[in-house]
Coordinates of C-alpha atoms and ligand atoms in Angstrom, one line a residue:
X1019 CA 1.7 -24.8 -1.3
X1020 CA 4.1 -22.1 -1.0
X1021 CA 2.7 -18.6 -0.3
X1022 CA 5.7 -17.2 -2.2
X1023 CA 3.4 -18.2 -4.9
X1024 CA 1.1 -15.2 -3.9
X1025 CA 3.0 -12.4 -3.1
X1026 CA 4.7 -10.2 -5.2
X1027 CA 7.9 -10.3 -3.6
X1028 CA 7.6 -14.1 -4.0
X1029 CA 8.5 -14.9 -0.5
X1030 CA 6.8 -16.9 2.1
X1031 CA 6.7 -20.5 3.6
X1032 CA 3.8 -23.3 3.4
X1033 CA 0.3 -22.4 4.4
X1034 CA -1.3 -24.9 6.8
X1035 CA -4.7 -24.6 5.2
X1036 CA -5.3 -22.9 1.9
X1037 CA -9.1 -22.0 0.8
X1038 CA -10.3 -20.0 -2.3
X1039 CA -13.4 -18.1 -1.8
X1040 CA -14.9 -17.2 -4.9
X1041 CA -18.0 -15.8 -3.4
X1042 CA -18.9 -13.9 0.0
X1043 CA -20.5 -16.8 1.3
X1044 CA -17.7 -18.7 0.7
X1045 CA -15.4 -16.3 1.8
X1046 CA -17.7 -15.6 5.4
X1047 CA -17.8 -19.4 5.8
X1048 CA -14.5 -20.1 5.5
X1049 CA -13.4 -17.0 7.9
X1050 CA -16.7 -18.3 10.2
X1051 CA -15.2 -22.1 10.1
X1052 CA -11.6 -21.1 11.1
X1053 CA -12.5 -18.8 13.5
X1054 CA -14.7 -21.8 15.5
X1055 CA -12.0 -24.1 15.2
X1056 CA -9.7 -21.7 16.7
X1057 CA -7.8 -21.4 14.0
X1058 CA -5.2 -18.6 12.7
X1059 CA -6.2 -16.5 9.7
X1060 CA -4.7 -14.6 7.5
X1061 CA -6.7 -13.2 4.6
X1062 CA -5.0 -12.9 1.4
X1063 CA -5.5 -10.6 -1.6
X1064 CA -2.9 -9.9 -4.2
X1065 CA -0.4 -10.4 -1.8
X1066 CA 1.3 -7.4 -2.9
X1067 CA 1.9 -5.6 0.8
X1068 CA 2.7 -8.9 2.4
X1069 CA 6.4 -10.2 3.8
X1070 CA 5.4 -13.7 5.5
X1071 CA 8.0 -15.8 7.1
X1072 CA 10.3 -18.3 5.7
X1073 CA 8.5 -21.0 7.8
X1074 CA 4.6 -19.6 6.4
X1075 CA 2.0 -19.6 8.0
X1076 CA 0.5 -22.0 11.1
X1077 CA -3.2 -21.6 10.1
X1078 CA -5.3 -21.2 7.2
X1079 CA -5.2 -18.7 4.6
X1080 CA -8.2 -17.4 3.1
X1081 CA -8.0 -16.1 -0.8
X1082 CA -10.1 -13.7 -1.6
X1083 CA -11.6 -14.3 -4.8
X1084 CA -14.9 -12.5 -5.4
X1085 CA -16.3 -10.7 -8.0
X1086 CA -18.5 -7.7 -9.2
X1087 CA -18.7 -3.9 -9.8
X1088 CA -22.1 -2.1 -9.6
X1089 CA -22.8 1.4 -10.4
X1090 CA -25.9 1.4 -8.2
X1091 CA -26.3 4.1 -6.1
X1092 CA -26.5 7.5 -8.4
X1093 CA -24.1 9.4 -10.3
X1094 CA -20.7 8.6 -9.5
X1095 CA -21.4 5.7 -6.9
X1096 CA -19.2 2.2 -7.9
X1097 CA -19.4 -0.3 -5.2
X1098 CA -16.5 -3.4 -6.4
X1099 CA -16.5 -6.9 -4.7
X1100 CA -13.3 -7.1 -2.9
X1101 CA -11.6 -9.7 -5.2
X1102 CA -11.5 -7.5 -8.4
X1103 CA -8.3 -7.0 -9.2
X1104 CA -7.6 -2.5 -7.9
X1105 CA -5.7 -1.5 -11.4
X1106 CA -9.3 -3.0 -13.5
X1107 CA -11.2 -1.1 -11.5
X1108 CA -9.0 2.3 -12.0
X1109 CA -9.4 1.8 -15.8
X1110 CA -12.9 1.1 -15.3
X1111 CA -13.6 3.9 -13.6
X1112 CA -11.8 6.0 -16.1
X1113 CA -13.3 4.8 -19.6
X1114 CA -16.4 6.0 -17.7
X1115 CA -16.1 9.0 -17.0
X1116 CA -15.8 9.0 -13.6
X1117 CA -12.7 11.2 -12.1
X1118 CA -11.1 10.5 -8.5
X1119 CA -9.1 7.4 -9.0
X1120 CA -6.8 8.2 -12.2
X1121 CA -3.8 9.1 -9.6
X1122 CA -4.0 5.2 -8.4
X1123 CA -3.6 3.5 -11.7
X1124 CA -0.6 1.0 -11.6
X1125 CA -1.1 -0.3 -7.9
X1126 CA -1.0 -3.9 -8.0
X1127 CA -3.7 -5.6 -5.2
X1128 CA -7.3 -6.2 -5.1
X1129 CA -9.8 -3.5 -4.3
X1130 CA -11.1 -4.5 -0.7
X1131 CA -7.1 -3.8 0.6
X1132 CA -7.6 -0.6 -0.5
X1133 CA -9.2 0.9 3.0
X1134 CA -6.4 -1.4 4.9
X1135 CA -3.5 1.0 4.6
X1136 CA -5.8 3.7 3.0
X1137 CA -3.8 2.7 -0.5
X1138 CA -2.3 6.4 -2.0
X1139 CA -0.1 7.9 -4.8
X1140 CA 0.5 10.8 -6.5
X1141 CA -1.7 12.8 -4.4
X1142 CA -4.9 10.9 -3.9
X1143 CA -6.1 8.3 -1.0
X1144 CA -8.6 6.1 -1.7
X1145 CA -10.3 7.8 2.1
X1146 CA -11.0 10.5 -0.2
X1147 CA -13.5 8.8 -2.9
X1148 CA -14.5 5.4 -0.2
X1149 CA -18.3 6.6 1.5
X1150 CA -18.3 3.0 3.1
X1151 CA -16.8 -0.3 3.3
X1152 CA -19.1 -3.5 3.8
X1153 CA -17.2 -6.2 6.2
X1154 CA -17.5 -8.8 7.8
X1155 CA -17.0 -8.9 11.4
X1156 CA -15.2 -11.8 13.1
X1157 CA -16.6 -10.6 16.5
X1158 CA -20.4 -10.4 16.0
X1159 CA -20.6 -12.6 13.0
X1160 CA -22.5 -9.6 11.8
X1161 CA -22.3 -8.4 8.1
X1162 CA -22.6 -4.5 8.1
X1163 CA -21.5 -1.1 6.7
X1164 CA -19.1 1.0 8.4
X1165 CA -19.3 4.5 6.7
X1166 CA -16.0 6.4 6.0
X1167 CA -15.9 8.8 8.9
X1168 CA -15.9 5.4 10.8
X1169 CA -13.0 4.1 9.0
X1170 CA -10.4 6.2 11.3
X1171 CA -8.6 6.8 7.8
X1172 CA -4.9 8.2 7.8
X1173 CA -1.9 8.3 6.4
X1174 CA -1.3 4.1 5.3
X1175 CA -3.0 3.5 8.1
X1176 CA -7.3 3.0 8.9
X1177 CA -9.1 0.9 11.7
X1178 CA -8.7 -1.9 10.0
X1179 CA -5.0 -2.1 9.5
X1180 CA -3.7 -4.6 12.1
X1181 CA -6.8 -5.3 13.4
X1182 CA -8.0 -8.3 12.2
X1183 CA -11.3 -8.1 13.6
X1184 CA -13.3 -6.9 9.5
X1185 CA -13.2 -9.0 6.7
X1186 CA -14.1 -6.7 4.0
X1187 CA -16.4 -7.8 1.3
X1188 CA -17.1 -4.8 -1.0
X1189 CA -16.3 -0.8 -1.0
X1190 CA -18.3 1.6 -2.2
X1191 CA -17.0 4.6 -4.0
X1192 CA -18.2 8.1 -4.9
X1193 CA -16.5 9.8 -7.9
X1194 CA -17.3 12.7 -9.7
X1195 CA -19.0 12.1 -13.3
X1196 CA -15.9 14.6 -15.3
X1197 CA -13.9 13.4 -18.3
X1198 CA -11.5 15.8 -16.4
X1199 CA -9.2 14.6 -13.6
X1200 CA -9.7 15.7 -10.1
X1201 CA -7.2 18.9 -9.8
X1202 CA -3.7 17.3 -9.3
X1203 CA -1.9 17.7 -6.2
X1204 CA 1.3 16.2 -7.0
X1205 CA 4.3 18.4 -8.4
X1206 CA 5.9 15.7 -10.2
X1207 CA 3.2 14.4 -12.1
X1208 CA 1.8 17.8 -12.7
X1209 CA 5.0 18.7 -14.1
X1210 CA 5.0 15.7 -16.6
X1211 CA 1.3 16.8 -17.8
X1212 CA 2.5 20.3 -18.4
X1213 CA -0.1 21.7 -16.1
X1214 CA -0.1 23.8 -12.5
X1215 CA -0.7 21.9 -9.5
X1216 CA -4.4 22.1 -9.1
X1217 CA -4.2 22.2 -12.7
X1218 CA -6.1 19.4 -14.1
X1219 CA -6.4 17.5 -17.3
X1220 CA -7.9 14.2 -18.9
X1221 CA -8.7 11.4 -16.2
X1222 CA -6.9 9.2 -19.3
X1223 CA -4.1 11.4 -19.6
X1224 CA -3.4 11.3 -15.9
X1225 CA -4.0 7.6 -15.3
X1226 CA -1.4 7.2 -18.7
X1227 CA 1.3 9.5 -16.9
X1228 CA 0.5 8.0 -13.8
X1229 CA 1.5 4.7 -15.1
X1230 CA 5.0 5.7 -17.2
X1231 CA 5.8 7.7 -13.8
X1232 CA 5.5 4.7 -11.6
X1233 CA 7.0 2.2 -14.5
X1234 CA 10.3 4.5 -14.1
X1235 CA 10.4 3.5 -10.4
X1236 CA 9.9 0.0 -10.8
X1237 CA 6.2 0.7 -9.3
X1238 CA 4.3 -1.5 -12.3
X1239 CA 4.5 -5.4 -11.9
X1240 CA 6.8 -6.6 -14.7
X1241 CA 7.1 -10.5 -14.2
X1242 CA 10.5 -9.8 -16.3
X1243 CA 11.7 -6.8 -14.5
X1244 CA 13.7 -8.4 -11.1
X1245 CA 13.5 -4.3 -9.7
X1246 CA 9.6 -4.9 -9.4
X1247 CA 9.8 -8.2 -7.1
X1248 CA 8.7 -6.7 -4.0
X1249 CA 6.1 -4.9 -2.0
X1250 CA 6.3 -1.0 -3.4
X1251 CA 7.6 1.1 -0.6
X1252 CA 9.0 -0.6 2.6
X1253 CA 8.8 2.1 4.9
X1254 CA 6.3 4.5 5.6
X1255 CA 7.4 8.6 4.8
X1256 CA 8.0 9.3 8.9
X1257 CA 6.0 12.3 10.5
X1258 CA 8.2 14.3 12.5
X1259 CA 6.5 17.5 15.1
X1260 CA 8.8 20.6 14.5
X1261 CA 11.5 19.8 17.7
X1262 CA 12.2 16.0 15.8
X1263 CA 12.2 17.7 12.3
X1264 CA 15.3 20.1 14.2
X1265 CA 17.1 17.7 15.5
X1266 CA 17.3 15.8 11.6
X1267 CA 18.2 19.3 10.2
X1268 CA 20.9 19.4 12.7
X1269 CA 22.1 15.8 11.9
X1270 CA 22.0 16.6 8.2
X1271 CA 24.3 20.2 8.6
X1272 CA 26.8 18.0 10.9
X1273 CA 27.2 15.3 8.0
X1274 CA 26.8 17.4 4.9
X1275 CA 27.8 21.2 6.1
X1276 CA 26.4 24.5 6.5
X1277 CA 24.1 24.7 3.4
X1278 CA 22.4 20.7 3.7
X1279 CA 18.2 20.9 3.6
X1280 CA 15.9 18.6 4.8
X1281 CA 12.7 18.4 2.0
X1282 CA 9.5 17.7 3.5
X1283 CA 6.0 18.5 3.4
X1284 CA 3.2 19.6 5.7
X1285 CA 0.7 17.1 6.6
X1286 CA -2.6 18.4 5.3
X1287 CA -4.8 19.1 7.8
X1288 CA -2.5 18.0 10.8
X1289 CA -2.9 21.6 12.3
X1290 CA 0.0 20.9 14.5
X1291 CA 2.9 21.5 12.3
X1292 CA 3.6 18.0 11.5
X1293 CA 5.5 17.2 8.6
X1294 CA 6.4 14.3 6.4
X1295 CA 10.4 13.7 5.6
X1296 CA 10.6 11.3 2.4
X1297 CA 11.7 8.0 3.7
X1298 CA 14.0 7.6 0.3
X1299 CA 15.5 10.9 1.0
X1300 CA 16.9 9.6 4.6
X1301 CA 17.8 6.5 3.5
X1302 CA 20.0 7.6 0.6
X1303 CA 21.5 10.2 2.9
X1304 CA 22.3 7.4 5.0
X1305 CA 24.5 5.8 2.5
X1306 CA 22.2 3.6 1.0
X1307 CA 21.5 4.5 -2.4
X1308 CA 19.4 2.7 -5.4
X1309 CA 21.0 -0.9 -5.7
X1310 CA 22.7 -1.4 -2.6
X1311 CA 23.4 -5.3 -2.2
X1312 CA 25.0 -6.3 0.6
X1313 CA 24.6 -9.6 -1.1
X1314 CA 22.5 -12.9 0.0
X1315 CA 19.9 -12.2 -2.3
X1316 CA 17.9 -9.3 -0.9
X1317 CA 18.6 -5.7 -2.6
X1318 CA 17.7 -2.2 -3.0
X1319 CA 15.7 -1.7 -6.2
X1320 CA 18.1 -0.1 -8.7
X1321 CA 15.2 2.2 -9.7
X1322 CA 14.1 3.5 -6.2
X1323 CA 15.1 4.0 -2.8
X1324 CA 12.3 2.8 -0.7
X1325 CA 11.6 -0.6 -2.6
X1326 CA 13.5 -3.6 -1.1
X1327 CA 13.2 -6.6 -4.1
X1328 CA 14.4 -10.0 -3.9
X1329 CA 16.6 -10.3 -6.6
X1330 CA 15.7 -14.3 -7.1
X1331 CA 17.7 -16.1 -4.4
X1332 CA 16.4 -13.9 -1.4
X1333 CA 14.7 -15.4 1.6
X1334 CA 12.4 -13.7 3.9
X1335 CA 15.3 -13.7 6.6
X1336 CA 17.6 -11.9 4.2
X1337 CA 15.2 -9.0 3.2
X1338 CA 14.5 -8.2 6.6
X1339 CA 18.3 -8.3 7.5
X1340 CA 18.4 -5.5 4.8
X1341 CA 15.6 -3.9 6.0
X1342 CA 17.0 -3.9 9.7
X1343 CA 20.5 -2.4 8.1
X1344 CA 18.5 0.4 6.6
X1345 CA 16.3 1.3 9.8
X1346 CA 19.7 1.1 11.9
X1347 CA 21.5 2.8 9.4
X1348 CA 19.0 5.9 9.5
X1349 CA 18.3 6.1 13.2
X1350 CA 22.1 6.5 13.9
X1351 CA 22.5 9.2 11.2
X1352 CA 19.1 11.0 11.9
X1353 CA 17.2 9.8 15.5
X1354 CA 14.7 8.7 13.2
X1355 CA 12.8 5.4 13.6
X1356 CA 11.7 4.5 10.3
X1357 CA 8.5 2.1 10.1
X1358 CA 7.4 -1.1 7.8
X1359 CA 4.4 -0.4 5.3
X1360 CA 3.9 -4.1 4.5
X1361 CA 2.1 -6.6 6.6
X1362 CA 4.5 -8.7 8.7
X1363 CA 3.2 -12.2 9.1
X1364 CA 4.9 -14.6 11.1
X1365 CA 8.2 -12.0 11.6
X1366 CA 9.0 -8.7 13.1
X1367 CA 11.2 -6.3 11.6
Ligands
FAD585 C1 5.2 -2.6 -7.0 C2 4.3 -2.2 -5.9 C3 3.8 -0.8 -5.9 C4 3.0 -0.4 -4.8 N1 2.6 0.9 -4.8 C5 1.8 1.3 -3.8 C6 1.3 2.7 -3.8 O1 1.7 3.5 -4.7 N2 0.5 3.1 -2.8 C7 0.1 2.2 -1.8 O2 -0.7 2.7 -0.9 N3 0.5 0.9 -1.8 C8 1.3 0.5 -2.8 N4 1.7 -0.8 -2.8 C9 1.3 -1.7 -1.8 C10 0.1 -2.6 -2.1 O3 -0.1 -2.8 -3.5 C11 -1.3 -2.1 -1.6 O4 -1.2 -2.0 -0.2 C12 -2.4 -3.0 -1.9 O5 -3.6 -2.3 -1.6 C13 -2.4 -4.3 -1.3 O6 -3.4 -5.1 -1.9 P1 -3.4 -6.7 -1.9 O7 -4.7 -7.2 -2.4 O8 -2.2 -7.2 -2.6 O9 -3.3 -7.0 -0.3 P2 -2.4 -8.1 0.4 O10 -1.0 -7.8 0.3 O11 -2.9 -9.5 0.0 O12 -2.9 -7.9 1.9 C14 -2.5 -6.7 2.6 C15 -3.2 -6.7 4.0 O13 -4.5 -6.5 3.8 C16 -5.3 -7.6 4.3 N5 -6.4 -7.8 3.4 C17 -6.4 -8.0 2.1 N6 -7.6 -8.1 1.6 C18 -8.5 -8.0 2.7 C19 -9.9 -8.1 2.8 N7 -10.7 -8.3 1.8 N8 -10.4 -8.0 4.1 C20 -9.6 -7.8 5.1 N9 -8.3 -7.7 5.1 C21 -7.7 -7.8 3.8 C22 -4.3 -8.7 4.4 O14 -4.7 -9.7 5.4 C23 -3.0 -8.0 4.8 O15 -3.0 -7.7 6.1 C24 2.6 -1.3 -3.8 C25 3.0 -2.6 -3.9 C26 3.8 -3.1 -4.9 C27 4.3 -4.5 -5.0

């Protein structure tokens, strides 16, 4: 079976083994087996921040397929199995009453990725809300909780992204019991609901405007919209100190004159001056704008910047060309090394 299948981009080779775990003990067994045998493996959730190679994957893949959402735990507390799907649980947690996920409706996946690459939008992180993920760990054979100030959470990144070592089995949330959203941080979606940033409004409202925002961009799944084959952003926003952020300034005034600015943003809490340059931004500036298609399949999305799609013909090879054209293209205008979000399996960039 193809794992093109069971990512979003719909890309990706055979898998040598293929198990569906539709409970944690089949899910710990099947890790626990593999791992004896000395086996690869590669644990699979909606496949929706994956790019596998054209030639899959040498070991077994592991589906995560379990169930379950309790509100156990006091006010606000929602611990979900990692196999429910991330988007249910956002709407969930909304017809409840409970605020702190609204900003994250419309992000395709399954809820125990979430902590992986600390899943964000619109100005919430899911390190925010998480107080602990329950794992698995492949070293001990151990099934424990690591709290969230053990989860080493940044920006798209936490100790568990790249690692390997946790298979998570459940995450625990704490929200606050409001019919009102938390207060929103991001100026383009508190410009759509007509309020301030901080302002705050409906959790409904903002999950509703969350989702027509990201539909815009091609950020909703749509099996009949081509722009949404792929896996959301493919680079990460870079962090540049203040002498790299110069030097991009400088670049931009020698290819656009005098008057050219650089948008970015502070890093909260960085302390160090560190800022983040939008990826899109430095690609378009780069001269690759919405739609580029140098034309074996792979494409720019015609409705943003930063989402590569494969247009129906693509292969794996051919969206990484593109990708490799991009992250040239931007280091020789701006110094500036821009990095994968997705997963690589089997390939490098
Ligand atoms: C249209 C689109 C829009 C997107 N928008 C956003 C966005 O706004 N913000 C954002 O942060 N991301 C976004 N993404 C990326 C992606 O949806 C998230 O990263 C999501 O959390 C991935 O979930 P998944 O279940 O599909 O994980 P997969 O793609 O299946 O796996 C991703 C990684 O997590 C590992 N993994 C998955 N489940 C487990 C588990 N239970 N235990 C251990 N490891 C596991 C996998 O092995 C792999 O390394 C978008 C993707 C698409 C396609």
């Amino acid at each position: 079976m193809k794992l093109a299948d069971f990512t979003t981009v719909r890309l990706g080779g055979p898998a040598r083994a293929f198990v569906r775990a539709e409970t944690e003990d089949e899910l710990t067994d099947a890790v626990r087996k593999a791992d004896a045998a000395g086996e690869r493996v590669l644990i699979l959730g909606g496949g929706s921040n994956l790019v596998v190679s054209d030639e899959g994957f040498d070991g077994t893949v592991v589906q995560v397929a379990t169930r379950g959402v309790s509100r156990d735990g006091g006010p606000g507390a929602l611990t979900v199995a990692a196999g429910e799907d991330w988007d249910a649980v956002v709407a969930r947690s909304v017809a409840e009453g409970l605020a702190g996920l609204e900003c994250l409706s419309g992000i395709p996946g399954l809820t125990g990725a979430t902590p992986i690459q600390n899943v964000g939008a619109y100005g919430q992180e899911v390190a925010e809300t998480i107080t602990a993920v329950r794992v698995y760990d492949r070293v001990t054979g151990d099934v424990h909780q690591i709290p969230n100030e053990r989860c080493d959470f940044g920006y798209r990144t936490s100790r568990f992204r790249g690692a390997g070592r946790f298979v998570v089995l459940s995450v625990t949330f704490r929200l606050a019991v409001q019919v009102l959203s938390a207060p929103v941080r991001y100026a383009e979606l508190a410009a759509t609901l007509g309020v301030p940033v901080g302002g705050q409004v409906e959790s409904a409202e903002a999950r509703a405007a969350v989702i027509e925002l990201r539909q815009r961009k091609g950020m909703v799944i749509d099996p009949a919209d081509p722009d949404t084959r792929s896996v959301g952003s493919f680079f990460v926003n870079p962090v540049l100190d203040a002498p790299a952020l110069a030097a991009v300034e400088a670049a931009a005034r020698a290819r656009s004159g005098p008057q050219a600015r650089v948008p970015h943003f502070e890093v909260a809490g960085s302390g160090e001056g560190l800022v983040k340059v939008p990826a899109a931004w430095l690609i378009e500036q780069a001269g690759f704008g919405k739609g580029y298609n140098p034309g074996d399949g792979a494409r720019i999305s015609a409705k943003h910047t930063l989402a590569l799609v494969n247009a129906g013909t693509a292969s794996t090879a051919a969206l990484l060309a593109l990708a490799r054209e991009i992250r040239d293209g931007v280091r020789d205008a701006f110094g500036v090394s821009l990095a994968p979000e997705p997963v690589l399996v089997g390939v490098t960039l």
